[in-house]
Coordinates of C-alpha atoms in Angstrom, one line a residue:
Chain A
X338 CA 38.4 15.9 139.2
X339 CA 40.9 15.1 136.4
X340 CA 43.2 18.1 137.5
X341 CA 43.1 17.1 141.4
X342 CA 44.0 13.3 139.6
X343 CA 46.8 14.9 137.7
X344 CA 48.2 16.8 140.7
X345 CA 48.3 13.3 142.6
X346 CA 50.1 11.4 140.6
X347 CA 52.3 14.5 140.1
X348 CA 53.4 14.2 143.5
X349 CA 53.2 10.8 143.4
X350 CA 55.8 10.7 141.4
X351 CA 58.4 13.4 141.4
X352 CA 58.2 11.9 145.6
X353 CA 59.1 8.6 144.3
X354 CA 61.8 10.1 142.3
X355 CA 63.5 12.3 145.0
X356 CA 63.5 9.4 147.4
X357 CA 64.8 6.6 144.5
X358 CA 67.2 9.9 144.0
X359 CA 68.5 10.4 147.4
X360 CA 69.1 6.5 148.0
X361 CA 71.7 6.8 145.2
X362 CA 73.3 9.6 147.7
X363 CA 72.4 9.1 151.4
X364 CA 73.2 5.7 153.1
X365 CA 70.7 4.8 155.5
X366 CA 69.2 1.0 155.7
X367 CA 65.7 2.6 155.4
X368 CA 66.2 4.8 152.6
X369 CA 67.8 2.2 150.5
X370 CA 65.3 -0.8 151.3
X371 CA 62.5 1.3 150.3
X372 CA 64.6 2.6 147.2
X373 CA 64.9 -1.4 146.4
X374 CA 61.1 -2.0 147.0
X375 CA 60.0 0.4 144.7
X376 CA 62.7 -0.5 141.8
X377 CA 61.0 -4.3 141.9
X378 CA 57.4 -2.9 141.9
X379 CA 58.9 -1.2 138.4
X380 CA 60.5 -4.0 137.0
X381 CA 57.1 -6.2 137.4
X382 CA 55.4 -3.0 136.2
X383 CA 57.5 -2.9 132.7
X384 CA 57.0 -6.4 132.7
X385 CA 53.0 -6.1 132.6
X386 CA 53.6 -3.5 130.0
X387 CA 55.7 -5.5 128.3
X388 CA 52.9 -7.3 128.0
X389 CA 50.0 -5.0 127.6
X390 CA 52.1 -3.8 124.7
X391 CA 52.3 -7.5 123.0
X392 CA 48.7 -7.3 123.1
X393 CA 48.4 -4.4 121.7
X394 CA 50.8 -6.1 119.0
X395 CA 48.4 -8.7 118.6
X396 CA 45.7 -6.2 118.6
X397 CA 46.4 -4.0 115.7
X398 CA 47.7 -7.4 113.1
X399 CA 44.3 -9.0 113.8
X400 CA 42.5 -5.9 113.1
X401 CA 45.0 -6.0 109.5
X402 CA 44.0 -9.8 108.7
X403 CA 40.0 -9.2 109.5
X404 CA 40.2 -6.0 106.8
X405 CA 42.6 -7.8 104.5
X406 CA 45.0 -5.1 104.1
X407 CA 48.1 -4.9 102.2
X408 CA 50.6 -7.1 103.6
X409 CA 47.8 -9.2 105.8
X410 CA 49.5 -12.2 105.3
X411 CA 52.9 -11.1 107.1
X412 CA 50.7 -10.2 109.9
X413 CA 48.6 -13.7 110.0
X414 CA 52.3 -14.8 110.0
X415 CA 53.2 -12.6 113.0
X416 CA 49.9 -13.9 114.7
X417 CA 50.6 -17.7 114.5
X418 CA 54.4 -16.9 115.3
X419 CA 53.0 -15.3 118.2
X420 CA 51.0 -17.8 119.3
X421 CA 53.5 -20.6 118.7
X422 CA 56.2 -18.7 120.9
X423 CA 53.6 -18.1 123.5
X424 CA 52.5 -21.7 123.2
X425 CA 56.3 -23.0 124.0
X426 CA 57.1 -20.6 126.5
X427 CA 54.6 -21.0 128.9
X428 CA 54.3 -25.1 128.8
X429 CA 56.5 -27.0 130.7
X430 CA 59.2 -29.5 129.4
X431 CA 59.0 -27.8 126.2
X432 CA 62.9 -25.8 127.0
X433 CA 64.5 -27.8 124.3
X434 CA 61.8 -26.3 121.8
X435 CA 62.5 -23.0 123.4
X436 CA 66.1 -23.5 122.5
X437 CA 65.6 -24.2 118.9
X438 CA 63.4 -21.6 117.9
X439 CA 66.0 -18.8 119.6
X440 CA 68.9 -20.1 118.3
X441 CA 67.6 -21.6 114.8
X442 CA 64.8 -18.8 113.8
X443 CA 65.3 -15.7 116.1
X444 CA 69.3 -15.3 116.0
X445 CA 69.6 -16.0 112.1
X446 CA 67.2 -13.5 111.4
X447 CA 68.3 -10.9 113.4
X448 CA 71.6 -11.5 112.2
X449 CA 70.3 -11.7 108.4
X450 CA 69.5 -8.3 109.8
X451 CA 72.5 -7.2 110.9
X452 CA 74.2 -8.4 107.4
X453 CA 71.7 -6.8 105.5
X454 CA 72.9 -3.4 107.5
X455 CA 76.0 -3.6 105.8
X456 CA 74.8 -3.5 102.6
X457 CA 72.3 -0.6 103.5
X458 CA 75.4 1.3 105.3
X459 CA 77.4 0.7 102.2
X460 CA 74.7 2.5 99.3
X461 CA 74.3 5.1 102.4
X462 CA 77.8 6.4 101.9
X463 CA 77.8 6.0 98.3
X464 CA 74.7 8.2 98.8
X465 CA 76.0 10.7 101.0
X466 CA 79.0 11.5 98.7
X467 CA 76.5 11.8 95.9
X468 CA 73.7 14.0 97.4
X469 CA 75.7 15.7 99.9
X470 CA 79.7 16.4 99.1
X471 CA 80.3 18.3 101.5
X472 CA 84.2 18.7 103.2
X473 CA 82.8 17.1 105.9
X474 CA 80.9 14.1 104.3
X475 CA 84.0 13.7 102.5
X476 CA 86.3 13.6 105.9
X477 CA 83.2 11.1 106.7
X478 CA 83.9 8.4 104.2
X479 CA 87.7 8.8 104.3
X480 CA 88.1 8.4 107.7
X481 CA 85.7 5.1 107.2
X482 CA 87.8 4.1 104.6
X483 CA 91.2 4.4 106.4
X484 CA 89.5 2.8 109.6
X485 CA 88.5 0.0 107.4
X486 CA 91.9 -0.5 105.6
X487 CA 93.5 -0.8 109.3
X488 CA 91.4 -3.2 110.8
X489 CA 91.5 -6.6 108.9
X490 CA 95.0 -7.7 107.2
X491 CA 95.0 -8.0 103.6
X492 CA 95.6 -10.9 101.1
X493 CA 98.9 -12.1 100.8
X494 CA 100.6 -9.0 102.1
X495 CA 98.9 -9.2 105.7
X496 CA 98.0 -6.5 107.8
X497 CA 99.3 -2.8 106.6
X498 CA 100.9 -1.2 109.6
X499 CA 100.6 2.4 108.1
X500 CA 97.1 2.0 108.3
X501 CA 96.6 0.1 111.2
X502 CA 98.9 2.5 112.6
X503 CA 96.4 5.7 111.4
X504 CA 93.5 3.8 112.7
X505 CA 95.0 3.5 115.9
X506 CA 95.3 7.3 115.9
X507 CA 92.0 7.8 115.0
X508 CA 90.2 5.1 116.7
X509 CA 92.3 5.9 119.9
X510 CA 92.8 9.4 119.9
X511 CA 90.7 11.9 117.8
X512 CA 87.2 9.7 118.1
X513 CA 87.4 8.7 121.3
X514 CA 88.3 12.3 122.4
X515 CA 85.1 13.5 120.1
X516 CA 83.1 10.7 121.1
X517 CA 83.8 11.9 124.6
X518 CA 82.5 15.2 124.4
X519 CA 79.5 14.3 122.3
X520 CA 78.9 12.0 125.7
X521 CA 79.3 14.4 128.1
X522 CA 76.7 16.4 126.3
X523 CA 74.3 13.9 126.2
X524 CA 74.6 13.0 129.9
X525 CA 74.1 16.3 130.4
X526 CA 71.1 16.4 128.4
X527 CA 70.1 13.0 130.3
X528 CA 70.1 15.1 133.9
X529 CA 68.5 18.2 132.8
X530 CA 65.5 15.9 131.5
X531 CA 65.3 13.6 134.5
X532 CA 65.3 17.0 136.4
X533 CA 62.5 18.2 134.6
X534 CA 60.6 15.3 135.0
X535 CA 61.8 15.3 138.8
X536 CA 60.3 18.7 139.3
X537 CA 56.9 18.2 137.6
X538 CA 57.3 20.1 134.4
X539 CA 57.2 17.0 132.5
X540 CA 54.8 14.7 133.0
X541 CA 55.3 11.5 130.5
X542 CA 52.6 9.9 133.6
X543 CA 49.9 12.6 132.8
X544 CA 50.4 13.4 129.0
X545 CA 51.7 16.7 129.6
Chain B
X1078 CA 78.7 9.7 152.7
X1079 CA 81.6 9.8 150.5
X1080 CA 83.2 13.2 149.1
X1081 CA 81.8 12.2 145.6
X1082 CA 78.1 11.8 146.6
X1083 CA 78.3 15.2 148.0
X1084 CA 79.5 16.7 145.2
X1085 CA 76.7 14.9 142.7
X1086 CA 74.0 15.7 145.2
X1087 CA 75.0 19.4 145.2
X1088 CA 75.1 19.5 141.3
X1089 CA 71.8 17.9 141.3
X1090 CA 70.7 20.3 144.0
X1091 CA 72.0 23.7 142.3
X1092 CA 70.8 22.6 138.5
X1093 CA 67.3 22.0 139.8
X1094 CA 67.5 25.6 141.8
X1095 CA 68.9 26.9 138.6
X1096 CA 66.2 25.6 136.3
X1097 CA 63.6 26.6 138.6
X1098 CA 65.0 30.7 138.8
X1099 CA 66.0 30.1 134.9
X1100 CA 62.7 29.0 134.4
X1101 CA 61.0 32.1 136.0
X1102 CA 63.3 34.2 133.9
X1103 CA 62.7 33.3 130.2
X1104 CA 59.2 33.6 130.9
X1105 CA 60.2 38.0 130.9
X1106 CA 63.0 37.8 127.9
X1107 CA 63.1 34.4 126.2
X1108 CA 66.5 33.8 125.0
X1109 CA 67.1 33.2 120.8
X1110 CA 68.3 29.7 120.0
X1111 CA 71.0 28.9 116.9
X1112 CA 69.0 27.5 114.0
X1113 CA 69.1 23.6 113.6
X1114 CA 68.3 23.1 110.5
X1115 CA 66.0 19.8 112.0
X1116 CA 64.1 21.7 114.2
X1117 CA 62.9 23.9 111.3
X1118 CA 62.8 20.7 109.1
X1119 CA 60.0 19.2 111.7
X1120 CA 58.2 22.8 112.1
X1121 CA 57.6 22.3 108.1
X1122 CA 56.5 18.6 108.3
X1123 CA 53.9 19.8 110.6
X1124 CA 52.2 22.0 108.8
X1125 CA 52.8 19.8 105.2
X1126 CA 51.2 17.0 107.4
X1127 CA 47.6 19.3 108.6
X1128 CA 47.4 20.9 104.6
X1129 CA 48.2 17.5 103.0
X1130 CA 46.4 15.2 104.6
X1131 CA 49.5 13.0 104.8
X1132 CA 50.6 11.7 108.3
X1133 CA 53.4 11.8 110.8
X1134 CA 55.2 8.7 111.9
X1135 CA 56.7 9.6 115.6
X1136 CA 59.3 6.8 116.6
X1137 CA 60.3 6.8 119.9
X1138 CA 62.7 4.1 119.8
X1139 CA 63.8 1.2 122.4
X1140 CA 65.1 2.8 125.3
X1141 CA 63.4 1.5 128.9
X1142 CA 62.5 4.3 131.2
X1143 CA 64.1 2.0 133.8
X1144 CA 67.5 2.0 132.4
X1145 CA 69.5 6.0 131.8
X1146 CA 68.3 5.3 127.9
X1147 CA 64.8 6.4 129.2
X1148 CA 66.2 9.9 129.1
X1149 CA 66.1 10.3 125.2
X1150 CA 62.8 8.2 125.6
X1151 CA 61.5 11.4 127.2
X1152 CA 62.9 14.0 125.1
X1153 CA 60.7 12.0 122.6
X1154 CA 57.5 12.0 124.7
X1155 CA 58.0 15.5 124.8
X1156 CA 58.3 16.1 121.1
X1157 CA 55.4 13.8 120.8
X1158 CA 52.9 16.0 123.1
X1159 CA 53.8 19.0 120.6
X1160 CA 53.5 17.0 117.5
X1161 CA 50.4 15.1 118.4
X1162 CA 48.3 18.0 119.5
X1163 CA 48.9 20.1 116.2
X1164 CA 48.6 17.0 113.9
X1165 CA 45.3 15.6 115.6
X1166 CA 43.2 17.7 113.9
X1167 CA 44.5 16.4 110.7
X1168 CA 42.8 14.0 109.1
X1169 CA 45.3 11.2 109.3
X1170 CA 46.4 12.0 112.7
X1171 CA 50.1 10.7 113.7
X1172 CA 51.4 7.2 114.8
X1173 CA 53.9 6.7 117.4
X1174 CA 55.3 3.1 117.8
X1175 CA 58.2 2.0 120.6
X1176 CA 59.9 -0.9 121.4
X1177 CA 59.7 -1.1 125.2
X1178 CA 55.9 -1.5 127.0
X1179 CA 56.4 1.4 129.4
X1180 CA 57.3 4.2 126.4
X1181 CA 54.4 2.5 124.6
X1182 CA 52.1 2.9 127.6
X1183 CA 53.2 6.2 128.2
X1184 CA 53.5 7.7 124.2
X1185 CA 49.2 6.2 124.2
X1186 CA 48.8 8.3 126.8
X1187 CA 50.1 11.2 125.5
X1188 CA 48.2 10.8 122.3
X1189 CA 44.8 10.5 124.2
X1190 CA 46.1 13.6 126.2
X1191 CA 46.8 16.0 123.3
X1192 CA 43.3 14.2 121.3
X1193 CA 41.4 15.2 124.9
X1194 CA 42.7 18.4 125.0
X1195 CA 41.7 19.9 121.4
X1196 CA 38.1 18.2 122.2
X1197 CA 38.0 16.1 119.0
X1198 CA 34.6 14.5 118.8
X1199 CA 35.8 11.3 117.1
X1200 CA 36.8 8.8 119.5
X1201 CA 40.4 8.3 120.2
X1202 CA 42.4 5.7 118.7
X1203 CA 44.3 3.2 121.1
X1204 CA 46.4 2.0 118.0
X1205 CA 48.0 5.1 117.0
X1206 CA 50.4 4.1 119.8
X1207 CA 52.0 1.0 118.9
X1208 CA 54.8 -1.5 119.9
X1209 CA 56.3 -2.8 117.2
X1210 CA 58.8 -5.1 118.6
X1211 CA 60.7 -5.8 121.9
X1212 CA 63.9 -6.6 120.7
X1213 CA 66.2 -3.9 118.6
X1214 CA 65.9 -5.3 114.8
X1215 CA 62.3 -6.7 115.9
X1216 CA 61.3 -3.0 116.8
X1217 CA 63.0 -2.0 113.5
X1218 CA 61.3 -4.9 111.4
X1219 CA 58.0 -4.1 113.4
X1220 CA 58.5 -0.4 112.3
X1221 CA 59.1 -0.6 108.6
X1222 CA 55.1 -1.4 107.2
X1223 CA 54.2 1.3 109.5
X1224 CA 56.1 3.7 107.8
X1225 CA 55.5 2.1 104.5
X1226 CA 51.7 1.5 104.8
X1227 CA 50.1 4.3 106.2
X1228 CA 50.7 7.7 103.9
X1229 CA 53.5 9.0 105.7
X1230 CA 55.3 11.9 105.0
X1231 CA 57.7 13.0 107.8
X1232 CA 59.1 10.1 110.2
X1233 CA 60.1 12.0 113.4
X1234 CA 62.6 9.4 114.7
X1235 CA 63.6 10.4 118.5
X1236 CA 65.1 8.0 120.9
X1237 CA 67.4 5.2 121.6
X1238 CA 68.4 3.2 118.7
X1239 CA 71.7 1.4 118.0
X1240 CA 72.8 1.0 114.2
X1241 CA 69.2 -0.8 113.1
X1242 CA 68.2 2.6 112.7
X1243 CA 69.5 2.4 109.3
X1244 CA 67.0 0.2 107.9
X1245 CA 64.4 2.5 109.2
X1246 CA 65.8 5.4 107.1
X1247 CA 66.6 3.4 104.0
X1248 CA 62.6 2.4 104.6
X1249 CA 61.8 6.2 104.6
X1250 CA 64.5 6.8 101.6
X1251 CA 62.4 4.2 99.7
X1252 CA 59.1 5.6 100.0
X1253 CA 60.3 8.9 99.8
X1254 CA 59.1 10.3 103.1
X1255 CA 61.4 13.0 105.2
X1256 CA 63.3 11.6 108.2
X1257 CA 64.5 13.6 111.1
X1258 CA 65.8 11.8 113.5
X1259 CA 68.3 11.8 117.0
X1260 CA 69.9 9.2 118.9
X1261 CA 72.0 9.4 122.3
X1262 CA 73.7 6.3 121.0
X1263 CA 76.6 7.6 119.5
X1264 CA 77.3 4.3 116.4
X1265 CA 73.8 5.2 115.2
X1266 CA 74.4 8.5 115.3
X1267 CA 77.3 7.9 112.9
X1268 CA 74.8 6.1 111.5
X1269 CA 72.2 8.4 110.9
X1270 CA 74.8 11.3 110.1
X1271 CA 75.4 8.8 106.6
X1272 CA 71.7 7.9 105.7
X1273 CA 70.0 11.2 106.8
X1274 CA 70.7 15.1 106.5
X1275 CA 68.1 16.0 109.1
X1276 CA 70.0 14.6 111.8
X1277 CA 70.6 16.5 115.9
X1278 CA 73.9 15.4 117.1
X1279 CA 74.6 14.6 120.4
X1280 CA 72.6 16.9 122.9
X1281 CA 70.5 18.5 120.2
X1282 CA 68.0 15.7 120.8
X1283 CA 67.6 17.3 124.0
X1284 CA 66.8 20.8 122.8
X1285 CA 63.7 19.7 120.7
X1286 CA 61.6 20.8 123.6
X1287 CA 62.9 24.4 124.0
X1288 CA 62.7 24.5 120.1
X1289 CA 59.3 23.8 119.7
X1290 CA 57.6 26.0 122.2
X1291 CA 57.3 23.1 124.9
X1292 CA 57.1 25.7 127.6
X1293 CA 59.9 27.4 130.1
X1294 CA 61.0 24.7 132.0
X1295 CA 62.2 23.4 128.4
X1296 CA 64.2 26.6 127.9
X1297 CA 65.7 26.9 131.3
X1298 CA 66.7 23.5 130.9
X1299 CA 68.6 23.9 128.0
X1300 CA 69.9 27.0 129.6
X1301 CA 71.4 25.2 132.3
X1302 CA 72.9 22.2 130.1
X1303 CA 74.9 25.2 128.2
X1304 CA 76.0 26.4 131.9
X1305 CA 76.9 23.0 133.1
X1306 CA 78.8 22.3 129.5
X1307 CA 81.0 25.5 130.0
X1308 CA 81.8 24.2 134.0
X1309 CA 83.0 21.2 133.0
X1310 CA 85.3 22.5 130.0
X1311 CA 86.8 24.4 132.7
X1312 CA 86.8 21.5 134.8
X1313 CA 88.8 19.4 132.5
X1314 CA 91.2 22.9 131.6
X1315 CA 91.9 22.9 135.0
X1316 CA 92.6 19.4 135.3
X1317 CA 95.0 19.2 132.1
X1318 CA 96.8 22.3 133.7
X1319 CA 97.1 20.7 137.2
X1320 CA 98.4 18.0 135.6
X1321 CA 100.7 19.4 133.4
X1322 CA 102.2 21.4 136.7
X1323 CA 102.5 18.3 138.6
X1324 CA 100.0 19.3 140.9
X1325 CA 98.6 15.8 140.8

C-alpha cells in the first residue's frame, strides 16, 4: 500500500512540475492559468508550514522548560515572546504595537547580529592566517585588506585613489569575472537537481 | 514562442535525456570522482558519530523550495537521507533543523523515512527535525543551542545561508565540533572559505549526492553538469572570438 502511495504522489508531482515547467516555455492561456493556480495553492501551503513549523518551535522549547534543561529559561523566554507576537498580530487595532516591537526589538537585534558578525569575521581571518597559511589564505586576507583600504576615505588625507583604484580592479574585474563562473556552476547545479527531482529520482515528497 | 524559450526548453529536454542514458550507463562502469577533501571529511564524521555515541547536527539552511534557493535545499535533503539512515542506529541519532516550514516539513519526513526503513523499534522522534527560526539571523540564533546542547560532533551545514553562517561556525569552533559546510550563496561562501577548512565551493554542494553513494541518477547528474560546464566555456570562447572579429 505504502509503495502504490509512494508511486502517486511520485507522479503527482514530477506532473505538476513538467506542467509549472512548460508554462515558463509554452504560451497558451490554459497552460499558464493553471501554472498560476497551482503556484497560489503552494504559497498558502508554505504558509501552513510555516506554521506547522512554529509549532513545532513551540513544541520542542516547552518540552525544554517542563524537563528544566540547560538554558530553560531562554526558551520560557522564546515561549512568552511567542505568545506576545502571536497575541499582537492577530488582534485588531494593535498595528502601532506591531510597529514597535519590529522596529524597536526585532531590527536592533538582528542588527546587534549583524555587528557582532564583524567581530566574528574579524578573529576568523586572524584565524585562518594562523591555522591555515596557505598562498591562498594569504591572497585571501590581502585582497580583503586592499578591498578594505579602497572603500571608505581615510582621516585627514581622504580617500586613497591607488587603492580605490585596485579595488575597482578587483571588485570590478577579477571577482566579478570569478564570482561569475562560480555562478554559472551553481545554476548549473540548480538544473541538474530540479531535473532529478523532475524525473522522480529524488523524492524530498517521499523521503527518498 | 520566442527563439530563447526554444533554446531553454531544448537544454532542459536533452539534459533530462542525457541524465536518463547517463544514468543507465554508470550503473555498468561507474565513473571515479576527484577527492574533496569534505566529502571524505563527512564519510569520517559518520562513522566517529555510530562508534562514539556523539551526534550529527544536519543544517539545511533557509532557502524556500518556492524560490531557485530550494535547489541547494535539496542537495541537502539528499545528504540528509544518506546521513540519517547510517546515523539512526546510533544512539544519539542526528538533528536536522531549517529555517523555512516546507524544508522542515520535508527534512521530518526524511528522518521518519530513513528511521522506517532500518526498522528501528523505538518510536520515531518528530523533534529531530526542527525549525529554528524563520528569519536569516533568527534561524542562526535558533541554531546555535542546538549545536551547543546536544553532544554534537560533526555539523553538516548544507544549504542556503547568507553571511549569518559565520556565527554558526564560530558556535561549532567554540565547542569544538567539525563543520563541513556549502552554500550557493557566494558572500557566505567567502564566508565560510575564512571560518571553515571543510568547505565545497560553488557546485561541489551539488556533488555530495554522487559522492556519498546516493544512487545513479546522482552520478549521471553530475555527469551532465561537467558536460553542460564545458558547452558553455565554449559558448562564451565563441562569443569573445565573434566578438573580437566583429561578427557581432
Amino acid at each position: 500500500m505504502n509503495r502504490i502511495a509512494s508511486a502517486g504522489f511520485a507522479v503527482l508531482a514530477i506532473a505538476t512540475g513538467i506542467l509549472i515547467l512548460l508554462g515558463y516555455f509554452i504560451n497558451v492561456p490554459a497552460v499558464a492559468d493553471f501554472r498560476l493556480i497551482l503556484l497560489e495553492w503552494a504559497v498558502i501551503l508554505a504558509g501552513v508550514a510555516a506554521l506547522v513549523g512554529v509549532g513545532n518551535l513551540f513544541s520542542v522549547h516547552l518540552q525544554r522548560v517542563r524537563q528544566r534543561v540547560k538554558g530553560s529559561t531562554y526558551s520560557l523566554l522564546l515561549l512568552v515572546s511567542l505568545l506576545i507576537s502571536l497575541f499582537l498580530g492577530v488582534t485588531p487595532g494593535l498595528e502601532a504595537a506591531q510597529h514597535i516591537m519590529l522596529n524597536a526589538i526585532m531590527i536592533p537585534i538582528e542588527i546587534s547580529l549583524m555587528a557582532l558578525l564583524a567581530v566574528s569575521l574579524t578573529y576568523a581571518g586572524i584565524r585562518l592566517l594562523r591555522h591555515r597559511p596557505t598562498p591562498i589564505a594569504i591572497l585571501f586576507i590581502v585582497t580583503v585588506l586592499l578591498v578594505l583600504l579602497g572603500t571608505g576615505a581615510w582621516p585627514l588625507i581622504g580617500q586613497l585613489s591607488v587603492f580605490s583604484d585596485l579595488r575597482a580592479i578587483v571588485a570590478q574585474v577579477l571577482a566579478a569575472g570569478g564570482a561569475r563562473g562560480i555562478l554559472i556552476g551553481v545554476a548549473l547545479g540548480t538544473l541538474t537537481t530540479g531535473l532529478r527531482v523532475l524525473l522522480g529520482a529524488d523524492r524530498p515528497y517521499g523521503g527518498k | 514562442m520566442e527563439s530563447l524559450h526554444w533554446l531553454a526548453l531544448g537544454i532542459v529536454v536533452l539534459t533530462s535525456i542525457g541524465i536518463v542514458i547517463a544514468a543507465l550507463l554508470v550503473g555498468r562502469k561507474p565513473p571515479t570522482f576527484r577527492d574533496i577533501p569534505a566529502f571524505r571529511q563527512i564519510r569520517r564524521a559518520v562513522s566517529m558519530v555510530v562508534e562514539d555515541g556523539s551526534r550529527l547536527h544536519i543544517s539545511l539552511g533557509r532557502g524556500s523550495l518556492l524560490t531557485p534557493f530550494g535547489a541547494s535545499a535539496l542537495a541537502g535533503l539528499s545528504m540528509l537521507r544518506q546521513l540519517g539512515e547510517t546515523t539512526s542506529l546510533s544512539d544519539r541519532p542526528s538533528i536536522a533543523t531549517s529555517g523555512d516550514g516546507v524544508v522542515n516539513l520535508a527534512a521530518q519526513d526524511t528522518l521518519r523515512s530513513a528511521h522506517e526503513a532500518l526498522r528501528i523499534s523505538k518510536p520515531f522522534d518528530i523533534n529531530r527535525g526542527q525549525l529554528t527560526g524563520l528569519t536569516p539571523f533568527s534561524y542562526a540564533a535558533g541554531a546555535l543551542p542546538i549545536m551547543r546542547d546536544n553532544q554534537i560532533s560533526t555539523n553538516v551545514l548544507i544549504g542556503n545561508y547568507g553571511i549569518e553562517i559565520a556565527l554558526m561556525t564560530e558556535a561549532a569552533e567554540r565547542e569544538g565540533s567539525a563543520v563541513v559546510a556549502a552554500s550557493d550563496n557566494l558572500p557566505a561562501q567567502a564566508v565560510l572559505y575564512a571560518t571553515t577548512p571543510g568547505t565545497l565551493i560553488g557546485e561541489e554542494l551539488f556533488a555530495a549526492g554522487a559522492y556519498n553513494q546516493a544512487g545513479n541518477f546522482h552520478i549521471a547528474s553530475l555527469l551532465a553538469q561537467d558536460v553542460l560546464r564545458w558547452l558553455v566555456i565554449l559558448a562564451l570562447l565563441a562569443g569573445a572570438i565573434l566578438k573580437a572579429l566583429g561578427v557581432f
